[in-house]
Amino acid sequence: MSYQPVVPISGYAGWVFLNRTLEVQQDAHKQSLQSDTEYFSENIGNVRTADDLLEDRRLLTVALGAFGLEDDINNTFFIRKVLEEDTSDSESLANKLSDKTYLKFSEAFGFGEGIPPRTTLSGFSGEIVSAYEAYQFETDVGNQNEDYRLALYAERELPDIVSDDTSNDAKWFTIMGSPPLRTVFETALGLPDSFASLDIDVQLKTFKAKAEQKFGTSEVSDFLDSELQDELTSTFLLRSELENGAQSLTSANTALILLGGTVADTG
């Protein structure tokens, strides 16, 4: 059984506690995953095809778990198709899926690119293991508080999106194609559940306009600023608690105190 993160209180106060103890808790959690991660590191270099990966359930567990796709472990036909098709082809399954996590998964392994897969690279196992450890920690945190899982995911993924050599609009589309990131931004910006049914270009314009109004910028790269990232996270957490009715008045007062006695406009 893996180490279970300690989150003794809810609300923004619980988020502050989690961050203060994050490094120690992550290290303990990694140790509990060591058997599987060591097996992956020792054996993934022998994998040359999608079938090689699919035939070793233990390797596949780590591979899928690094991207939060572990629920697909029995969908072998689907996963094979995602992995084997060339991601540079706009008609490939991974490109057609709205959840771009599958595209990242396929790109990471590179089975469909017509060249030796990335499993042969010296740093590949460490890359996947690190992602697996991070995602599994977030998942176990989410078993206690789903909002904290989403916030941790956003803080981990935003730097990768910003580092991509793409336009600001493309970065917004990446956020919109990631269910966890989309939830964080939609909630923080006060957008309704029905928002996702609008035309994609209308969604983009709305995201940018709301971000400019709420945070003073529509540039995704600006959210790497620690103060702005903290504001995004705290706004998301507070709005989510208010919307879900999951926080008592006492907890709400605690959050207000931690935020300096005031809360940004939530209307």
PDB file of C-alpha atoms in Angstrom:
ATOM      1  CA  MET A   1       0.000   0.000   0.000  1.00  0.00           C
ATOM      2  CA  SER A   2       1.364   3.415  -0.950  1.00  0.00           C
ATOM      3  CA  TYR A   3       1.983   6.232   1.486  1.00  0.00           C
ATOM      4  CA  GLN A   4      -1.151   8.334   1.864  1.00  0.00           C
ATOM      5  CA  PRO A   5      -0.597  12.109   1.934  1.00  0.00           C
ATOM      6  CA  VAL A   6      -1.625  13.902   5.106  1.00  0.00           C
ATOM      7  CA  VAL A   7      -4.239  16.625   4.576  1.00  0.00           C
ATOM      8  CA  PRO A   8      -5.751  17.217   8.043  1.00  0.00           C
ATOM      9  CA  ILE A   9      -7.892  20.261   7.212  1.00  0.00           C
ATOM     10  CA  SER A  10      -9.805  21.535   4.208  1.00  0.00           C
ATOM     11  CA  GLY A  11     -10.025  24.903   2.527  1.00  0.00           C
ATOM     12  CA  TYR A  12      -7.181  27.286   1.830  1.00  0.00           C
ATOM     13  CA  ALA A  13      -5.683  26.536   5.248  1.00  0.00           C
ATOM     14  CA  GLY A  14      -5.306  22.900   4.202  1.00  0.00           C
ATOM     15  CA  TRP A  15      -3.620  23.980   0.969  1.00  0.00           C
ATOM     16  CA  VAL A  16      -1.117  26.052   2.952  1.00  0.00           C
ATOM     17  CA  PHE A  17      -0.363  23.047   5.190  1.00  0.00           C
ATOM     18  CA  LEU A  18       0.072  20.760   2.173  1.00  0.00           C
ATOM     19  CA  ASN A  19       2.544  23.137   0.569  1.00  0.00           C
ATOM     20  CA  ARG A  20       4.555  23.515   3.769  1.00  0.00           C
ATOM     21  CA  THR A  21       4.974  19.741   4.040  1.00  0.00           C
ATOM     22  CA  LEU A  22       5.017  18.974   0.310  1.00  0.00           C
ATOM     23  CA  GLU A  23       8.663  17.947  -0.129  1.00  0.00           C
ATOM     24  CA  VAL A  24       8.672  15.593   2.862  1.00  0.00           C
ATOM     25  CA  GLN A  25       5.371  14.008   1.864  1.00  0.00           C
ATOM     26  CA  GLN A  26       6.416  13.576  -1.776  1.00  0.00           C
ATOM     27  CA  ASP A  27       9.646  11.858  -0.741  1.00  0.00           C
ATOM     28  CA  ALA A  28       7.757   9.404   1.477  1.00  0.00           C
ATOM     29  CA  HIS A  29       5.278   8.733  -1.305  1.00  0.00           C
ATOM     30  CA  LYS A  30       8.067   8.034  -3.826  1.00  0.00           C
ATOM     31  CA  GLN A  31       9.543   5.416  -1.528  1.00  0.00           C
ATOM     32  CA  SER A  32       6.251   3.532  -1.488  1.00  0.00           C
ATOM     33  CA  LEU A  33       6.284   3.376  -5.313  1.00  0.00           C
ATOM     34  CA  GLN A  34       9.904   2.262  -5.552  1.00  0.00           C
ATOM     35  CA  SER A  35       9.276  -1.360  -6.518  1.00  0.00           C
ATOM     36  CA  ASP A  36       7.275  -0.408  -9.617  1.00  0.00           C
ATOM     37  CA  THR A  37       9.480   2.524 -10.637  1.00  0.00           C
ATOM     38  CA  GLU A  38      12.656   0.465 -10.358  1.00  0.00           C
ATOM     39  CA  TYR A  39      11.101  -2.283 -12.483  1.00  0.00           C
ATOM     40  CA  PHE A  40      10.145   0.285 -15.108  1.00  0.00           C
ATOM     41  CA  SER A  41      13.629   1.823 -15.177  1.00  0.00           C
ATOM     42  CA  GLU A  42      15.271  -1.583 -15.511  1.00  0.00           C
ATOM     43  CA  ASN A  43      13.019  -2.905 -18.292  1.00  0.00           C
ATOM     44  CA  ILE A  44      11.604  -0.091 -20.407  1.00  0.00           C
ATOM     45  CA  GLY A  45      14.777   0.064 -22.514  1.00  0.00           C
ATOM     46  CA  ASN A  46      13.868  -3.343 -23.966  1.00  0.00           C
ATOM     47  CA  VAL A  47      10.559  -2.050 -25.289  1.00  0.00           C
ATOM     48  CA  ARG A  48      10.618  -1.252 -29.004  1.00  0.00           C
ATOM     49  CA  THR A  49       6.954  -1.363 -30.029  1.00  0.00           C
ATOM     50  CA  ALA A  50       3.515  -0.584 -28.665  1.00  0.00           C
ATOM     51  CA  ASP A  51       2.850  -4.314 -28.417  1.00  0.00           C
ATOM     52  CA  ASP A  52       5.974  -4.783 -26.278  1.00  0.00           C
ATOM     53  CA  LEU A  53       4.567  -2.254 -23.834  1.00  0.00           C
ATOM     54  CA  LEU A  54       1.042  -3.655 -23.891  1.00  0.00           C
ATOM     55  CA  GLU A  55       2.308  -7.176 -23.189  1.00  0.00           C
ATOM     56  CA  ASP A  56       3.944  -6.128 -19.903  1.00  0.00           C
ATOM     57  CA  ARG A  57       1.153  -4.980 -17.600  1.00  0.00           C
ATOM     58  CA  ARG A  58       3.586  -3.778 -14.951  1.00  0.00           C
ATOM     59  CA  LEU A  59       5.373  -1.496 -17.404  1.00  0.00           C
ATOM     60  CA  LEU A  60       2.059  -0.361 -18.849  1.00  0.00           C
ATOM     61  CA  THR A  61       0.780   0.556 -15.392  1.00  0.00           C
ATOM     62  CA  VAL A  62       3.613   3.036 -14.888  1.00  0.00           C
ATOM     63  CA  ALA A  63       3.436   4.288 -18.483  1.00  0.00           C
ATOM     64  CA  LEU A  64      -0.281   5.069 -18.279  1.00  0.00           C
ATOM     65  CA  GLY A  65      -0.067   6.237 -14.679  1.00  0.00           C
ATOM     66  CA  ALA A  66       2.484   8.879 -15.637  1.00  0.00           C
ATOM     67  CA  PHE A  67      -0.248  10.585 -17.657  1.00  0.00           C
ATOM     68  CA  GLY A  68      -3.239   9.834 -15.458  1.00  0.00           C
ATOM     69  CA  LEU A  69      -4.553   7.299 -17.962  1.00  0.00           C
ATOM     70  CA  GLU A  70      -4.436   4.215 -15.726  1.00  0.00           C
ATOM     71  CA  ASP A  71      -8.182   3.649 -16.136  1.00  0.00           C
ATOM     72  CA  ASP A  72      -7.467   2.714 -19.775  1.00  0.00           C
ATOM     73  CA  ILE A  73      -5.187  -0.202 -18.886  1.00  0.00           C
ATOM     74  CA  ASN A  74      -7.678  -2.786 -20.190  1.00  0.00           C
ATOM     75  CA  ASN A  75      -8.514  -0.816 -23.358  1.00  0.00           C
ATOM     76  CA  THR A  76      -5.638  -2.393 -25.279  1.00  0.00           C
ATOM     77  CA  PHE A  77      -7.038  -1.817 -28.791  1.00  0.00           C
ATOM     78  CA  PHE A  78      -7.596   1.868 -28.062  1.00  0.00           C
ATOM     79  CA  ILE A  79      -4.185   2.365 -26.432  1.00  0.00           C
ATOM     80  CA  ARG A  80      -2.417   0.503 -29.261  1.00  0.00           C
ATOM     81  CA  LYS A  81      -4.048   2.806 -31.823  1.00  0.00           C
ATOM     82  CA  VAL A  82      -3.100   5.912 -29.842  1.00  0.00           C
ATOM     83  CA  LEU A  83       0.512   4.742 -29.572  1.00  0.00           C
ATOM     84  CA  GLU A  84       1.053   3.390 -33.082  1.00  0.00           C
ATOM     85  CA  GLU A  85      -0.274   6.293 -35.139  1.00  0.00           C
ATOM     86  CA  ASP A  86       2.039   9.152 -36.146  1.00  0.00           C
ATOM     87  CA  THR A  87       1.285  12.181 -33.970  1.00  0.00           C
ATOM     88  CA  SER A  88       2.436  14.508 -36.774  1.00  0.00           C
ATOM     89  CA  ASP A  89      -0.626  13.347 -38.738  1.00  0.00           C
ATOM     90  CA  SER A  90      -3.580  15.599 -37.940  1.00  0.00           C
ATOM     91  CA  GLU A  91      -5.885  12.666 -38.701  1.00  0.00           C
ATOM     92  CA  SER A  92      -4.339  10.416 -36.061  1.00  0.00           C
ATOM     93  CA  LEU A  93      -6.576   9.350 -33.184  1.00  0.00           C
ATOM     94  CA  ALA A  94      -4.479  11.155 -30.575  1.00  0.00           C
ATOM     95  CA  ASN A  95      -4.875  14.432 -32.478  1.00  0.00           C
ATOM     96  CA  LYS A  96      -8.614  13.980 -32.919  1.00  0.00           C
ATOM     97  CA  LEU A  97      -9.326  13.339 -29.231  1.00  0.00           C
ATOM     98  CA  SER A  98     -10.396  16.439 -27.297  1.00  0.00           C
ATOM     99  CA  ASP A  99      -8.338  15.346 -24.273  1.00  0.00           C
ATOM    100  CA  LYS A 100      -4.786  16.119 -25.399  1.00  0.00           C
ATOM    101  CA  THR A 101      -3.329  13.937 -22.646  1.00  0.00           C
ATOM    102  CA  TYR A 102      -3.421  11.057 -25.125  1.00  0.00           C
ATOM    103  CA  LEU A 103      -1.398  13.093 -27.598  1.00  0.00           C
ATOM    104  CA  LYS A 104       1.232  13.776 -24.953  1.00  0.00           C
ATOM    105  CA  PHE A 105       1.290  10.087 -24.050  1.00  0.00           C
ATOM    106  CA  SER A 106       1.834   9.040 -27.668  1.00  0.00           C
ATOM    107  CA  GLU A 107       4.466  11.716 -28.270  1.00  0.00           C
ATOM    108  CA  ALA A 108       6.349  10.672 -25.151  1.00  0.00           C
ATOM    109  CA  PHE A 109       6.882   7.126 -26.409  1.00  0.00           C
ATOM    110  CA  GLY A 110       7.233   7.893 -30.126  1.00  0.00           C
ATOM    111  CA  PHE A 111       6.226   4.480 -31.449  1.00  0.00           C
ATOM    112  CA  GLY A 112       4.438   5.909 -34.495  1.00  0.00           C
ATOM    113  CA  GLU A 113       7.128   8.233 -35.794  1.00  0.00           C
ATOM    114  CA  GLY A 114       8.969   5.733 -38.010  1.00  0.00           C
ATOM    115  CA  ILE A 115      12.220   6.052 -36.061  1.00  0.00           C
ATOM    116  CA  PRO A 116      13.553   4.243 -32.973  1.00  0.00           C
ATOM    117  CA  PRO A 117      11.127   4.982 -30.110  1.00  0.00           C
ATOM    118  CA  ARG A 118      12.052   7.280 -27.245  1.00  0.00           C
ATOM    119  CA  THR A 119      12.232   4.251 -24.933  1.00  0.00           C
ATOM    120  CA  THR A 120      15.794   3.801 -26.229  1.00  0.00           C
ATOM    121  CA  LEU A 121      16.932   7.215 -24.969  1.00  0.00           C
ATOM    122  CA  SER A 122      19.076   7.274 -21.831  1.00  0.00           C
ATOM    123  CA  GLY A 123      16.920   9.783 -19.936  1.00  0.00           C
ATOM    124  CA  PHE A 124      13.556   8.381 -20.944  1.00  0.00           C
ATOM    125  CA  SER A 125      12.897   6.164 -17.914  1.00  0.00           C
ATOM    126  CA  GLY A 126      13.680   8.991 -15.507  1.00  0.00           C
ATOM    127  CA  GLU A 127      11.302  11.289 -17.365  1.00  0.00           C
ATOM    128  CA  ILE A 128       8.393   8.850 -17.156  1.00  0.00           C
ATOM    129  CA  VAL A 129       9.147   7.787 -13.580  1.00  0.00           C
ATOM    130  CA  SER A 130       9.178  11.415 -12.411  1.00  0.00           C
ATOM    131  CA  ALA A 131       5.830  12.041 -14.088  1.00  0.00           C
ATOM    132  CA  TYR A 132       4.419   8.823 -12.607  1.00  0.00           C
ATOM    133  CA  GLU A 133       5.538   9.735  -9.083  1.00  0.00           C
ATOM    134  CA  ALA A 134       4.076  13.223  -9.399  1.00  0.00           C
ATOM    135  CA  TYR A 135       0.765  12.089 -10.847  1.00  0.00           C
ATOM    136  CA  GLN A 136       0.290   9.289  -8.332  1.00  0.00           C
ATOM    137  CA  PHE A 137       0.970  11.672  -5.451  1.00  0.00           C
ATOM    138  CA  GLU A 138      -1.587  14.080  -6.887  1.00  0.00           C
ATOM    139  CA  THR A 139      -4.077  11.239  -7.258  1.00  0.00           C
ATOM    140  CA  ASP A 140      -3.683  10.197  -3.624  1.00  0.00           C
ATOM    141  CA  VAL A 141      -4.060  13.820  -2.535  1.00  0.00           C
ATOM    142  CA  GLY A 142      -7.188  13.953  -4.690  1.00  0.00           C
ATOM    143  CA  ASN A 143      -8.661  10.985  -2.847  1.00  0.00           C
ATOM    144  CA  GLN A 144      -8.874  13.333   0.126  1.00  0.00           C
ATOM    145  CA  ASN A 145      -9.424  16.653  -1.644  1.00  0.00           C
ATOM    146  CA  GLU A 146      -9.998  16.803  -5.406  1.00  0.00           C
ATOM    147  CA  ASP A 147      -9.405  20.555  -5.553  1.00  0.00           C
ATOM    148  CA  TYR A 148      -5.885  20.136  -4.172  1.00  0.00           C
ATOM    149  CA  ARG A 149      -5.159  17.522  -6.837  1.00  0.00           C
ATOM    150  CA  LEU A 150      -6.231  19.910  -9.570  1.00  0.00           C
ATOM    151  CA  ALA A 151      -4.188  22.751  -8.081  1.00  0.00           C
ATOM    152  CA  LEU A 152      -1.051  20.584  -7.838  1.00  0.00           C
ATOM    153  CA  TYR A 153      -1.529  19.434 -11.422  1.00  0.00           C
ATOM    154  CA  ALA A 154      -1.893  23.010 -12.658  1.00  0.00           C
ATOM    155  CA  GLU A 155       1.302  24.102 -10.919  1.00  0.00           C
ATOM    156  CA  ARG A 156       3.180  21.166 -12.470  1.00  0.00           C
ATOM    157  CA  GLU A 157       1.816  21.461 -16.003  1.00  0.00           C
ATOM    158  CA  LEU A 158       1.794  25.223 -16.596  1.00  0.00           C
ATOM    159  CA  PRO A 159       5.611  25.491 -16.923  1.00  0.00           C
ATOM    160  CA  ASP A 160       5.568  22.843 -19.677  1.00  0.00           C
ATOM    161  CA  ILE A 161       2.854  24.690 -21.580  1.00  0.00           C
ATOM    162  CA  VAL A 162       4.702  27.984 -21.291  1.00  0.00           C
ATOM    163  CA  SER A 163       7.968  26.423 -22.466  1.00  0.00           C
ATOM    164  CA  ASP A 164       6.381  25.271 -25.737  1.00  0.00           C
ATOM    165  CA  ASP A 165       7.380  27.407 -28.704  1.00  0.00           C
ATOM    166  CA  THR A 166       3.788  28.228 -29.593  1.00  0.00           C
ATOM    167  CA  SER A 167       1.570  31.306 -29.651  1.00  0.00           C
ATOM    168  CA  ASN A 168      -0.413  32.516 -26.661  1.00  0.00           C
ATOM    169  CA  ASP A 169      -3.622  31.345 -28.325  1.00  0.00           C
ATOM    170  CA  ALA A 170      -2.121  27.871 -28.826  1.00  0.00           C
ATOM    171  CA  LYS A 171      -1.226  27.771 -25.127  1.00  0.00           C
ATOM    172  CA  TRP A 172      -4.834  28.623 -24.243  1.00  0.00           C
ATOM    173  CA  PHE A 173      -6.040  25.840 -26.539  1.00  0.00           C
ATOM    174  CA  THR A 174      -3.722  23.446 -24.677  1.00  0.00           C
ATOM    175  CA  ILE A 175      -5.274  24.519 -21.369  1.00  0.00           C
ATOM    176  CA  MET A 176      -8.737  24.075 -22.839  1.00  0.00           C
ATOM    177  CA  GLY A 177      -7.789  20.555 -23.987  1.00  0.00           C
ATOM    178  CA  SER A 178      -6.592  19.498 -20.534  1.00  0.00           C
ATOM    179  CA  PRO A 179      -9.540  18.611 -18.258  1.00  0.00           C
ATOM    180  CA  PRO A 180      -7.707  19.405 -14.977  1.00  0.00           C
ATOM    181  CA  LEU A 181      -6.297  22.734 -16.198  1.00  0.00           C
ATOM    182  CA  ARG A 182      -9.563  23.680 -17.806  1.00  0.00           C
ATOM    183  CA  THR A 183     -11.390  23.067 -14.517  1.00  0.00           C
ATOM    184  CA  VAL A 184      -8.938  25.251 -12.584  1.00  0.00           C
ATOM    185  CA  PHE A 185      -9.239  28.179 -14.995  1.00  0.00           C
ATOM    186  CA  GLU A 186     -12.977  27.844 -15.580  1.00  0.00           C
ATOM    187  CA  THR A 187     -13.649  27.804 -11.847  1.00  0.00           C
ATOM    188  CA  ALA A 188     -11.251  30.648 -11.049  1.00  0.00           C
ATOM    189  CA  LEU A 189     -12.795  32.766 -13.811  1.00  0.00           C
ATOM    190  CA  GLY A 190     -16.360  31.982 -12.733  1.00  0.00           C
ATOM    191  CA  LEU A 191     -17.377  30.323 -16.002  1.00  0.00           C
ATOM    192  CA  PRO A 192     -20.436  28.018 -15.969  1.00  0.00           C
ATOM    193  CA  ASP A 193     -20.464  24.291 -16.759  1.00  0.00           C
ATOM    194  CA  SER A 194     -22.283  25.002 -20.035  1.00  0.00           C
ATOM    195  CA  PHE A 195     -19.371  27.134 -21.237  1.00  0.00           C
ATOM    196  CA  ALA A 196     -17.636  24.143 -22.872  1.00  0.00           C
ATOM    197  CA  SER A 197     -20.533  23.737 -25.321  1.00  0.00           C
ATOM    198  CA  LEU A 198     -19.830  27.090 -26.985  1.00  0.00           C
ATOM    199  CA  ASP A 199     -17.890  27.506 -30.215  1.00  0.00           C
ATOM    200  CA  ILE A 200     -14.172  26.945 -29.568  1.00  0.00           C
ATOM    201  CA  ASP A 201     -13.179  30.415 -30.800  1.00  0.00           C
ATOM    202  CA  VAL A 202     -15.794  32.004 -28.544  1.00  0.00           C
ATOM    203  CA  GLN A 203     -14.363  30.038 -25.634  1.00  0.00           C
ATOM    204  CA  LEU A 204     -10.863  31.288 -26.424  1.00  0.00           C
ATOM    205  CA  LYS A 205     -11.972  34.929 -26.541  1.00  0.00           C
ATOM    206  CA  THR A 206     -13.890  34.507 -23.295  1.00  0.00           C
ATOM    207  CA  PHE A 207     -10.980  32.859 -21.475  1.00  0.00           C
ATOM    208  CA  LYS A 208      -8.646  35.676 -22.512  1.00  0.00           C
ATOM    209  CA  ALA A 209     -11.116  38.453 -21.684  1.00  0.00           C
ATOM    210  CA  LYS A 210     -11.999  36.978 -18.288  1.00  0.00           C
ATOM    211  CA  ALA A 211      -8.331  36.401 -17.423  1.00  0.00           C
ATOM    212  CA  GLU A 212      -7.508  39.992 -18.342  1.00  0.00           C
ATOM    213  CA  GLN A 213     -10.379  41.232 -16.209  1.00  0.00           C
ATOM    214  CA  LYS A 214      -9.659  38.988 -13.222  1.00  0.00           C
ATOM    215  CA  PHE A 215      -5.871  38.720 -13.166  1.00  0.00           C
ATOM    216  CA  GLY A 216      -4.770  41.687 -15.265  1.00  0.00           C
ATOM    217  CA  THR A 217      -3.328  39.556 -18.080  1.00  0.00           C
ATOM    218  CA  SER A 218      -4.400  37.173 -20.822  1.00  0.00           C
ATOM    219  CA  GLU A 219      -0.849  35.902 -21.402  1.00  0.00           C
ATOM    220  CA  VAL A 220      -0.530  32.293 -20.246  1.00  0.00           C
ATOM    221  CA  SER A 221       3.205  32.755 -19.623  1.00  0.00           C
ATOM    222  CA  ASP A 222       2.427  35.380 -16.964  1.00  0.00           C
ATOM    223  CA  PHE A 223       0.891  32.685 -14.756  1.00  0.00           C
ATOM    224  CA  LEU A 224       4.381  31.385 -13.995  1.00  0.00           C
ATOM    225  CA  ASP A 225       4.858  34.440 -11.800  1.00  0.00           C
ATOM    226  CA  SER A 226       4.646  33.089  -8.259  1.00  0.00           C
ATOM    227  CA  GLU A 227       2.271  35.795  -7.020  1.00  0.00           C
ATOM    228  CA  LEU A 228      -0.083  35.419  -9.968  1.00  0.00           C
ATOM    229  CA  GLN A 229       0.014  31.629  -9.677  1.00  0.00           C
ATOM    230  CA  ASP A 230      -0.854  31.892  -5.996  1.00  0.00           C
ATOM    231  CA  GLU A 231      -3.735  34.200  -6.870  1.00  0.00           C
ATOM    232  CA  LEU A 232      -4.990  31.742  -9.499  1.00  0.00           C
ATOM    233  CA  THR A 233      -4.813  28.842  -7.049  1.00  0.00           C
ATOM    234  CA  SER A 234      -6.415  30.648  -4.120  1.00  0.00           C
ATOM    235  CA  THR A 235      -9.219  32.009  -6.310  1.00  0.00           C
ATOM    236  CA  PHE A 236      -9.862  28.537  -7.713  1.00  0.00           C
ATOM    237  CA  LEU A 237      -9.960  26.946  -4.256  1.00  0.00           C
ATOM    238  CA  LEU A 238     -12.238  29.561  -2.732  1.00  0.00           C
ATOM    239  CA  ARG A 239     -14.639  29.639  -5.663  1.00  0.00           C
ATOM    240  CA  SER A 240     -14.817  25.843  -5.758  1.00  0.00           C
ATOM    241  CA  GLU A 241     -15.623  25.650  -2.055  1.00  0.00           C
ATOM    242  CA  LEU A 242     -18.304  28.300  -2.361  1.00  0.00           C
ATOM    243  CA  GLU A 243     -19.860  26.622  -5.393  1.00  0.00           C
ATOM    244  CA  ASN A 244     -19.847  23.154  -3.864  1.00  0.00           C
ATOM    245  CA  GLY A 245     -20.927  24.238  -0.410  1.00  0.00           C
ATOM    246  CA  ALA A 246     -18.063  22.175   1.009  1.00  0.00           C
ATOM    247  CA  GLN A 247     -16.777  24.711   3.488  1.00  0.00           C
ATOM    248  CA  SER A 248     -18.260  25.827   6.769  1.00  0.00           C
ATOM    249  CA  LEU A 249     -18.413  29.502   7.778  1.00  0.00           C
ATOM    250  CA  THR A 250     -15.537  28.953  10.209  1.00  0.00           C
ATOM    251  CA  SER A 251     -13.316  27.504   7.494  1.00  0.00           C
ATOM    252  CA  ALA A 252     -14.267  30.344   5.189  1.00  0.00           C
ATOM    253  CA  ASN A 253     -13.204  32.863   7.825  1.00  0.00           C
ATOM    254  CA  THR A 254      -9.869  31.042   8.178  1.00  0.00           C
ATOM    255  CA  ALA A 255      -9.321  31.301   4.433  1.00  0.00           C
ATOM    256  CA  LEU A 256     -10.146  35.003   4.482  1.00  0.00           C
ATOM    257  CA  ILE A 257      -7.591  35.593   7.235  1.00  0.00           C
ATOM    258  CA  LEU A 258      -4.904  33.681   5.350  1.00  0.00           C
ATOM    259  CA  LEU A 259      -5.640  35.774   2.252  1.00  0.00           C
ATOM    260  CA  GLY A 260      -5.134  38.968   4.178  1.00  0.00           C
ATOM    261  CA  GLY A 261      -8.718  39.590   5.205  1.00  0.00           C
ATOM    262  CA  THR A 262     -10.064  40.179   1.729  1.00  0.00           C
ATOM    263  CA  VAL A 263     -11.131  38.130  -1.197  1.00  0.00           C
ATOM    264  CA  ALA A 264     -10.971  39.291  -4.801  1.00  0.00           C
ATOM    265  CA  ASP A 265     -14.289  39.842  -6.529  1.00  0.00           C
ATOM    266  CA  THR A 266     -16.003  36.468  -7.013  1.00  0.00           C
ATOM    267  CA  GLY A 267     -18.885  37.831  -8.965  1.00  0.00           C
TER     268      GLY A 267
END
